[in-house]
Coordinates of C-alpha atoms in Angstrom, one line a residue:
M1174 CA 272.8 -187.5 301.6
T1175 CA 274.0 -189.0 298.5
G1176 CA 270.5 -190.3 297.5
R1177 CA 268.8 -186.9 298.2
R1178 CA 271.4 -185.3 295.8
E1179 CA 270.6 -187.7 292.9
R1180 CA 266.8 -187.1 293.4
V1181 CA 267.4 -183.4 293.1
A1182 CA 269.5 -183.6 290.0
G1183 CA 267.0 -186.0 288.3
Q1184 CA 264.2 -183.5 288.9
S1185 CA 266.3 -180.7 287.4
I1186 CA 267.0 -182.6 284.3
R1187 CA 263.3 -183.4 283.8
G1188 CA 262.4 -179.6 284.3
S1189 CA 265.0 -178.7 281.6
R1190 CA 263.5 -181.1 279.1
I1191 CA 259.8 -179.8 279.8
A1192 CA 261.1 -176.2 279.2
A1193 CA 262.8 -177.2 276.0
A1194 CA 259.5 -179.0 274.7
I1195 CA 257.6 -175.7 275.5
G1196 CA 260.0 -173.6 273.6
V1197 CA 260.0 -175.9 270.6
G1198 CA 256.2 -175.8 270.5
I1199 CA 256.1 -172.1 270.5
L1200 CA 258.6 -171.8 267.9
V1201 CA 256.7 -174.3 265.5
G1202 CA 253.4 -172.3 266.2
C1203 CA 255.0 -169.1 265.1
I1204 CA 256.3 -170.7 261.9
F1205 CA 252.8 -172.1 261.1
A1206 CA 251.2 -168.8 262.0
F1207 CA 253.7 -167.1 259.4
L1208 CA 253.2 -169.6 256.7
F1209 CA 249.4 -170.1 257.1
P1210 CA 247.9 -166.8 258.2
N1211 CA 244.4 -168.0 257.3
G1212 CA 244.7 -171.3 259.2
F1213 CA 246.2 -174.5 258.5
L1214 CA 243.0 -175.9 256.7
G1215 CA 241.9 -172.4 255.1
S1216 CA 238.9 -170.4 255.9
D1217 CA 236.2 -168.1 254.2
P1218 CA 237.3 -164.7 253.0
P1219 CA 236.0 -161.6 254.8
Q1220 CA 232.5 -160.8 254.1
E1221 CA 233.2 -157.5 252.3
H1222 CA 235.4 -159.2 249.9
Q1223 CA 232.5 -161.7 249.2
S1224 CA 230.1 -158.8 248.6
A1225 CA 232.5 -157.0 246.3
K1226 CA 233.2 -160.2 244.4
S1227 CA 229.5 -161.1 244.1
A1228 CA 228.8 -157.5 242.9
V1229 CA 231.5 -157.8 240.2
Q1230 CA 230.0 -161.1 239.1
V1231 CA 226.5 -159.7 239.0
S1232 CA 227.5 -156.5 237.1
S1233 CA 229.6 -158.5 234.7
S1234 CA 226.6 -160.8 233.9
P1235 CA 226.2 -160.6 230.1
C1236 CA 222.5 -161.5 230.5
E1237 CA 221.5 -158.7 232.9
S1238 CA 223.5 -155.7 231.5
P1239 CA 221.1 -154.7 228.7
E1240 CA 218.2 -154.9 231.0
R1241 CA 219.8 -152.7 233.5
V1242 CA 220.6 -150.2 230.8
K1243 CA 217.0 -150.1 229.7
M1244 CA 215.9 -149.6 233.2
L1245 CA 218.3 -146.7 233.8
K1246 CA 217.2 -145.0 230.5
S1247 CA 213.6 -145.3 231.5
E1248 CA 214.4 -143.9 235.0
L1249 CA 216.3 -141.0 233.4
I1250 CA 213.3 -140.1 231.1
S1251 CA 210.9 -140.2 234.0
L1252 CA 213.2 -137.9 236.0
S1253 CA 213.6 -135.5 233.0
E1254 CA 209.8 -135.3 232.7
K1255 CA 209.6 -134.6 236.4
N1256 CA 212.1 -132.0 236.2
A1257 CA 210.4 -130.1 233.4
E1258 CA 207.2 -130.4 235.3
L1259 CA 208.8 -128.8 238.4
K1260 CA 210.3 -126.1 236.3
K1261 CA 206.9 -125.2 234.9
Q1262 CA 205.5 -125.1 238.5
V1263 CA 208.4 -122.8 239.6
R1264 CA 207.7 -120.5 236.7
D1265 CA 203.9 -120.4 237.6
L1266 CA 204.7 -119.8 241.2
N1267 CA 207.1 -116.9 240.3
M1268 CA 204.4 -115.4 238.1
K1269 CA 201.8 -115.7 240.9
L1270 CA 204.3 -114.2 243.3
Q1271 CA 204.9 -111.3 241.1
L1272 CA 201.1 -110.8 240.7
A1273 CA 200.7 -111.1 244.4
E1274 CA 203.6 -108.4 245.0
Q1275 CA 201.8 -106.1 242.5
G1276 CA 198.5 -106.5 244.3
K1277 CA 200.2 -106.1 247.6
D1278 CA 201.7 -102.7 246.3
Q1279 CA 198.3 -101.6 245.0
A1280 CA 196.5 -102.7 248.1
Q1281 CA 198.9 -100.9 250.2
K1282 CA 198.3 -97.5 248.3
Q1283 CA 194.6 -98.1 248.1
F1284 CA 194.6 -98.7 251.9
L1285 CA 196.1 -95.2 252.5
V1286 CA 192.9 -93.8 250.7
L1287 CA 190.2 -96.4 251.4
G1288 CA 191.5 -98.8 253.9
N1289 CA 190.0 -97.2 257.1
Q1290 CA 186.7 -96.5 255.2
H1291 CA 186.6 -93.1 256.9
K1292 CA 184.1 -90.4 256.0
A1293 CA 184.8 -87.9 253.3
G1294 CA 186.5 -84.7 254.6
T1295 CA 185.2 -81.2 254.2
F1296 CA 184.5 -79.6 250.9
G1297 CA 187.6 -79.2 248.9
T1298 CA 189.9 -81.5 251.0
V1299 CA 189.1 -84.8 249.3
K1300 CA 191.8 -86.2 247.0
A1301 CA 191.6 -89.4 245.1
L1302 CA 194.4 -91.8 244.3
R1303 CA 196.2 -90.7 241.2
T1304 CA 199.6 -92.6 240.9
N1305 CA 199.4 -96.3 240.0
P1306 CA 202.0 -98.5 241.7
T1307 CA 204.9 -99.8 239.7
V1308 CA 205.4 -103.4 238.6
V1309 CA 207.8 -105.7 240.2
P1310 CA 210.9 -105.6 238.0
D1311 CA 211.5 -108.9 236.1
E1312 CA 215.2 -109.3 235.0
S1313 CA 214.5 -112.6 233.3
V1314 CA 212.6 -110.8 230.5
N1315 CA 216.0 -109.3 229.1
P1316 CA 219.1 -110.0 231.2
R1317 CA 221.4 -108.3 228.7
L1318 CA 219.2 -105.2 228.6
A1319 CA 218.9 -105.1 232.4
K1320 CA 222.8 -104.9 232.7
I1321 CA 222.8 -102.0 230.3
L1322 CA 220.1 -100.1 232.0
E1323 CA 221.8 -100.6 235.3
K1324 CA 224.8 -98.8 234.1
V1325 CA 223.1 -96.0 232.1
A1326 CA 219.9 -95.1 234.1
V1327 CA 219.7 -92.6 236.9
E1328 CA 217.0 -93.2 239.6
K1329 CA 215.6 -95.9 237.4
E1330 CA 214.9 -93.3 234.5
L1331 CA 216.5 -92.7 231.1
I1332 CA 215.7 -91.2 227.7
V1333 CA 215.3 -93.7 224.9
A1334 CA 215.3 -93.2 221.1
L1335 CA 214.9 -95.6 218.2
A1336 CA 217.0 -95.1 215.3
N1337 CA 218.3 -96.4 212.0
S1338 CA 220.8 -95.2 209.4
N1339 CA 218.1 -93.4 207.6
V1340 CA 218.2 -90.6 210.3
R1341 CA 221.9 -90.6 211.0
E1342 CA 222.3 -86.8 210.6
M1343 CA 219.4 -86.0 212.9
L1344 CA 220.5 -88.6 215.3
E1345 CA 223.9 -86.8 215.5
V1346 CA 222.2 -83.4 216.3
W1347 CA 219.9 -85.2 218.8
F1348 CA 222.6 -86.8 221.0
G1349 CA 225.0 -83.7 220.5
S1350 CA 222.3 -81.6 222.3
I1351 CA 221.9 -84.0 225.0
Q1352 CA 225.7 -84.1 225.6
K1353 CA 225.8 -80.3 225.5
V1354 CA 223.3 -80.2 228.3
G1355 CA 225.1 -82.8 230.3
I1356 CA 222.3 -85.5 230.4
P1357 CA 224.0 -88.7 231.3
N1358 CA 221.0 -91.1 231.3
Y1359 CA 220.0 -91.8 227.5
L1360 CA 220.1 -94.6 225.3
V1361 CA 219.8 -95.3 221.5
V1362 CA 218.0 -98.5 220.5
A1363 CA 219.8 -99.2 217.2
L1364 CA 217.7 -100.8 214.6
D1365 CA 220.5 -101.7 212.3
D1366 CA 224.3 -102.5 212.5
E1367 CA 225.4 -99.2 210.9
T1368 CA 223.6 -97.3 213.6
E1369 CA 225.2 -99.4 216.4
S1370 CA 228.6 -98.9 215.0
F1371 CA 228.1 -95.1 214.6
C1372 CA 227.0 -94.7 218.1
K1373 CA 229.9 -96.6 219.5
S1374 CA 232.3 -94.6 217.4
K1375 CA 230.8 -91.3 219.1
G1376 CA 230.7 -92.8 222.6
V1377 CA 227.0 -92.8 222.7
P1378 CA 225.2 -95.5 224.8
V1379 CA 223.7 -97.9 222.5
Y1380 CA 221.6 -101.1 222.6
R1381 CA 221.3 -103.5 219.7
R1382 CA 218.4 -105.9 220.1
D1383 CA 218.6 -109.5 219.5
R1384 CA 217.8 -110.5 215.9
D1385 CA 214.1 -110.5 215.1
E1386 CA 213.6 -110.8 211.4
G1387 CA 210.1 -109.2 211.4
V1388 CA 211.2 -106.3 213.6
D1389 CA 214.6 -105.9 211.9
S1390 CA 213.2 -105.6 208.4
V1391 CA 211.2 -102.6 209.4
G1392 CA 214.1 -101.2 211.6
R1393 CA 216.6 -101.3 208.7
S1394 CA 214.4 -99.9 205.9
G1395 CA 211.3 -98.4 207.5
G1396 CA 210.3 -94.7 207.4
N1397 CA 209.5 -92.4 210.2
H1398 CA 206.0 -93.9 210.9
A1399 CA 207.0 -97.5 210.5
V1400 CA 209.9 -97.0 213.0
S1401 CA 207.8 -95.1 215.3
G1402 CA 205.3 -98.1 215.5
L1403 CA 208.0 -100.4 216.7
K1404 CA 208.7 -98.4 219.8
F1405 CA 205.4 -99.7 221.5
R1406 CA 206.8 -103.3 221.2
I1407 CA 210.2 -102.4 222.2
L1408 CA 209.4 -100.3 225.2
R1409 CA 207.5 -103.0 226.9
E1410 CA 210.8 -104.7 228.0
F1411 CA 212.0 -101.5 229.6
L1412 CA 208.8 -101.2 231.7
Q1413 CA 208.9 -104.8 232.6
L1414 CA 212.4 -104.3 233.9
G1415 CA 211.1 -101.6 236.2
Y1416 CA 212.3 -98.4 234.4
S1417 CA 210.5 -95.1 233.6
I1418 CA 211.2 -94.1 230.1
L1419 CA 211.2 -90.6 228.4
L1420 CA 210.6 -91.8 224.9
S1421 CA 212.1 -89.4 222.3
D1422 CA 212.1 -89.2 218.5
V1423 CA 215.4 -88.1 217.1
D1424 CA 214.0 -84.8 215.5
I1425 CA 214.2 -83.2 219.0
V1426 CA 216.7 -80.6 220.3
Y1427 CA 217.5 -80.6 224.0
L1428 CA 218.1 -77.3 225.8
Q1429 CA 217.6 -78.4 229.4
N1430 CA 217.5 -81.6 231.4
P1431 CA 213.8 -82.8 231.1
F1432 CA 214.0 -84.8 234.3
N1433 CA 214.0 -81.7 236.3
H1434 CA 210.6 -80.7 234.9
L1435 CA 208.4 -83.8 235.3
Y1436 CA 205.7 -84.4 237.8
R1437 CA 205.8 -88.2 237.8
D1438 CA 202.2 -88.3 239.1
S1439 CA 200.7 -90.2 236.2
D1440 CA 201.1 -93.2 234.1
V1441 CA 201.8 -91.1 230.9
E1442 CA 203.1 -87.6 230.9
S1443 CA 203.2 -86.2 227.3
M1444 CA 203.9 -83.3 225.3
T1445 CA 200.9 -82.0 223.2
D1446 CA 200.4 -81.0 219.6
G1447 CA 198.4 -78.0 220.9
H1448 CA 199.6 -74.5 220.3
N1449 CA 197.8 -72.6 223.1
N1450 CA 196.1 -73.1 226.3
M1451 CA 192.8 -74.2 224.7
T1452 CA 194.2 -76.7 222.2
A1453 CA 196.8 -78.1 224.7
Y1454 CA 194.8 -78.5 227.8
G1455 CA 191.1 -78.9 226.6
Y1456 CA 188.2 -76.7 225.9
N1457 CA 184.4 -76.6 225.6
D1458 CA 183.6 -76.7 221.8
V1459 CA 180.0 -76.0 220.9
F1460 CA 178.6 -77.9 217.9
D1461 CA 175.7 -75.9 216.2
E1462 CA 172.9 -77.8 214.5
P1463 CA 170.1 -75.2 213.6
K1464 CA 167.5 -77.9 212.5
M1465 CA 167.3 -79.0 216.2
G1466 CA 165.7 -75.6 217.2
W1467 CA 165.8 -75.0 220.9
A1468 CA 168.5 -77.8 221.3
R1469 CA 170.7 -76.7 218.4
Y1470 CA 173.8 -76.2 220.6
A1471 CA 175.6 -79.3 221.6
H1472 CA 178.6 -78.9 223.9
T1473 CA 181.7 -81.1 223.3
I1474 CA 185.0 -81.3 225.1
R1475 CA 188.0 -81.3 222.8
I1476 CA 191.7 -81.5 223.3
W1477 CA 194.5 -81.7 220.7
V1478 CA 196.3 -85.0 220.6
Y1479 CA 199.3 -86.1 222.6
N1480 CA 202.5 -86.4 220.6
S1481 CA 203.6 -90.1 220.5
G1482 CA 207.2 -88.9 219.8
F1483 CA 207.9 -87.5 223.2
F1484 CA 206.3 -88.9 226.3
Y1485 CA 207.2 -90.0 229.8
I1486 CA 205.8 -93.5 230.7
R1487 CA 206.1 -95.1 234.2
P1488 CA 206.4 -98.9 234.6
T1489 CA 202.7 -99.6 235.7
I1490 CA 200.1 -102.1 234.7
P1491 CA 198.0 -99.6 232.8
S1492 CA 201.2 -98.3 231.0
I1493 CA 202.1 -101.8 229.8
E1494 CA 198.5 -102.4 228.8
L1495 CA 198.6 -99.2 226.7
L1496 CA 201.8 -100.4 224.8
D1497 CA 200.1 -103.8 224.3
R1498 CA 196.9 -102.3 222.9
V1499 CA 198.8 -99.9 220.6
A1500 CA 201.1 -102.6 219.4
D1501 CA 198.3 -105.1 218.8
R1502 CA 196.3 -102.6 216.8
L1503 CA 199.2 -101.6 214.7
S1504 CA 200.0 -105.2 213.8
R1505 CA 196.5 -105.7 212.7
Q1506 CA 196.0 -102.3 211.0
P1507 CA 199.5 -101.8 209.3
N1508 CA 198.2 -98.6 207.6
S1509 CA 197.2 -96.9 210.9
W1510 CA 199.2 -93.9 212.2
D1511 CA 200.6 -94.8 215.5
Q1512 CA 200.0 -91.4 217.0
A1513 CA 196.2 -91.7 216.3
V1514 CA 196.0 -95.1 217.8
F1515 CA 198.0 -94.0 220.8
N1516 CA 195.5 -91.3 221.6
E1517 CA 192.5 -93.4 221.0
E1518 CA 193.6 -96.1 223.4
L1519 CA 194.6 -93.5 225.9
F1520 CA 191.4 -91.3 225.8
F1521 CA 188.5 -93.3 224.6
P1522 CA 186.2 -94.2 227.5
S1523 CA 184.5 -97.5 228.1
H1524 CA 181.3 -98.0 226.3
P1525 CA 179.2 -101.0 225.1
G1526 CA 181.5 -103.5 223.4
Y1527 CA 184.6 -101.7 224.5
D1528 CA 186.7 -101.5 227.8
G1529 CA 188.7 -98.3 228.0
L1530 CA 192.0 -98.0 229.5
H1531 CA 192.3 -96.9 233.1
A1532 CA 195.6 -95.0 232.7
S1533 CA 196.3 -91.6 234.4
K1534 CA 197.7 -88.9 232.1
R1535 CA 199.2 -85.4 232.3
T1536 CA 199.8 -82.9 229.6
M1537 CA 203.3 -81.2 229.7
D1538 CA 203.8 -77.5 229.6
Y1539 CA 203.7 -76.5 225.9
Y1540 CA 206.2 -73.8 226.3
L1541 CA 208.7 -76.0 228.0
F1542 CA 208.1 -79.0 226.0
M1543 CA 207.5 -77.2 222.8
N1544 CA 206.4 -78.3 219.3
S1545 CA 207.7 -76.6 216.2
K1546 CA 204.4 -74.9 215.4
V1547 CA 204.5 -73.0 218.7
L1548 CA 208.1 -72.1 218.1
F1549 CA 207.8 -70.9 214.4
K1550 CA 204.3 -69.5 214.4
T1551 CA 204.3 -67.8 217.9
V1552 CA 207.3 -67.7 220.0
R1553 CA 210.0 -66.5 217.6
K1554 CA 207.8 -63.4 216.8
A1555 CA 206.9 -62.4 220.4
A1556 CA 209.7 -60.3 222.1
N1557 CA 208.5 -61.5 225.6
L1558 CA 208.5 -65.3 224.6
S1559 CA 211.7 -65.2 222.5
K1560 CA 213.7 -64.9 225.6
L1561 CA 212.1 -68.1 226.9
K1562 CA 214.4 -71.2 227.0
P1563 CA 212.4 -74.4 226.4
V1564 CA 213.4 -77.8 227.8
I1565 CA 213.1 -79.4 224.3
I1566 CA 211.8 -78.3 220.9
H1567 CA 210.3 -81.1 218.8
V1568 CA 210.4 -80.4 215.0
N1569 CA 207.3 -82.4 214.5
Y1570 CA 205.2 -80.0 212.4
H1571 CA 207.9 -79.5 209.7
P1572 CA 209.3 -81.9 207.1
D1573 CA 212.6 -80.0 206.6
K1574 CA 213.6 -81.4 210.1
L1575 CA 217.5 -81.3 209.8
P1576 CA 218.0 -77.6 208.9
R1577 CA 215.4 -76.4 211.4
M1578 CA 217.1 -78.5 214.2
K1579 CA 220.5 -76.9 213.2
A1580 CA 218.9 -73.5 213.3
I1581 CA 217.4 -74.2 216.7
V1582 CA 220.9 -75.1 218.0
E1583 CA 222.4 -72.0 216.4
C1584 CA 219.7 -69.8 218.1
Y1585 CA 219.4 -71.1 221.5
V1586 CA 222.8 -72.6 222.0
N1587 CA 225.1 -70.4 220.0
G1588 CA 223.1 -67.2 220.6
N1589 CA 222.3 -66.3 217.0
Q1590 CA 218.9 -64.5 217.4
D1591 CA 218.4 -64.4 213.5
A1592 CA 218.8 -68.1 212.9
L1593 CA 215.2 -68.8 212.9
K1594 CA 214.0 -65.8 210.6
A1595 CA 214.6 -67.6 207.3
F1596 CA 212.0 -70.2 207.9
P1597 CA 208.2 -70.1 206.9
D1598 CA 205.7 -70.5 209.6
G1599 CA 204.6 -73.8 208.0
S1600 CA 205.8 -76.1 205.4
E1601 CA 206.2 -75.3 201.8
W1602 CA 204.6 -78.1 199.8

């Protein structure tokens, strides 16, 4: 029994020693793990650290840095050129898109008349296409003007007048009559700083164009005809923005809202310088040449000219072409009268060596849109006509414009029937 106990005790002592050795080994391993986290003999750093270090070494190489800069500059120049080319392509595509839209609009309207290629109707029922389609508005032409027109225009229409400080008193009578009638959609294109300040002080909608030395020199000091010639250049932007314009000189008195009396079925709708049905709307004039014997009489068609100081123009391709033609001729022939050029381009037909303008036109009622010859020579003397209330009266036939404008206001607005009597029919040289 004694020997057996000794063997058990010896085995117990050896087991305790083994357990102690294992514990010491674990403890030493933990210490080494703490002191040498990357191993007792060291190891390679992580791959990403190597890559970062390598990148730093490469980028900091004094030999390769200038070459790298040159390469980047070359790439930047190349990208800039590509960007410019892409912008040009975008502009070209936008232009083609606009033309396509215009063509589509035209095609749709033409299709209504010709698309089915149907037979002509019975006598007296056939009607041709009269109204040209409007252009696609392009606000990039003049974003600042586009914002102004968006606020001022009504149904994409407005009255526009050009003015400088030389016509300040007439301008005040002009916008005073407009305000009296209650017309909200009108705008003064100021040709100098003084006119702009004057309009703002009176609460009148005004637009001062961006500085253009060639235009501004005429605008600041030009007379009636010189300023009148500018409107064909300036109006183009209004049409490109998609607005119909009632162009007005400032020697006009408004007695009714003209937008209530327009037909809007033509490219140009203009008042006439004619004074009766024949001269205003056209007539057959016979030319007599006795030497021709049997063929002595030659029939001609005559009409008195449209007044270029008051006309309604729609934003169509023929309308813009008209403005371009007139502006171009006036720039090449500075001594030409804008009204004569305006009518020649509007009425002359195509013939050998010349392509006429394909624009539709309408003559306004000369009793509603009245010139001063009709007023002072006829209307004021006829009892039945003196009670007529015109839409506008244009003092275009008389140089003493301001006193006659004030007399018109006194007569038609204030009710003084004798206000017009003191004036002669025509002008006194």
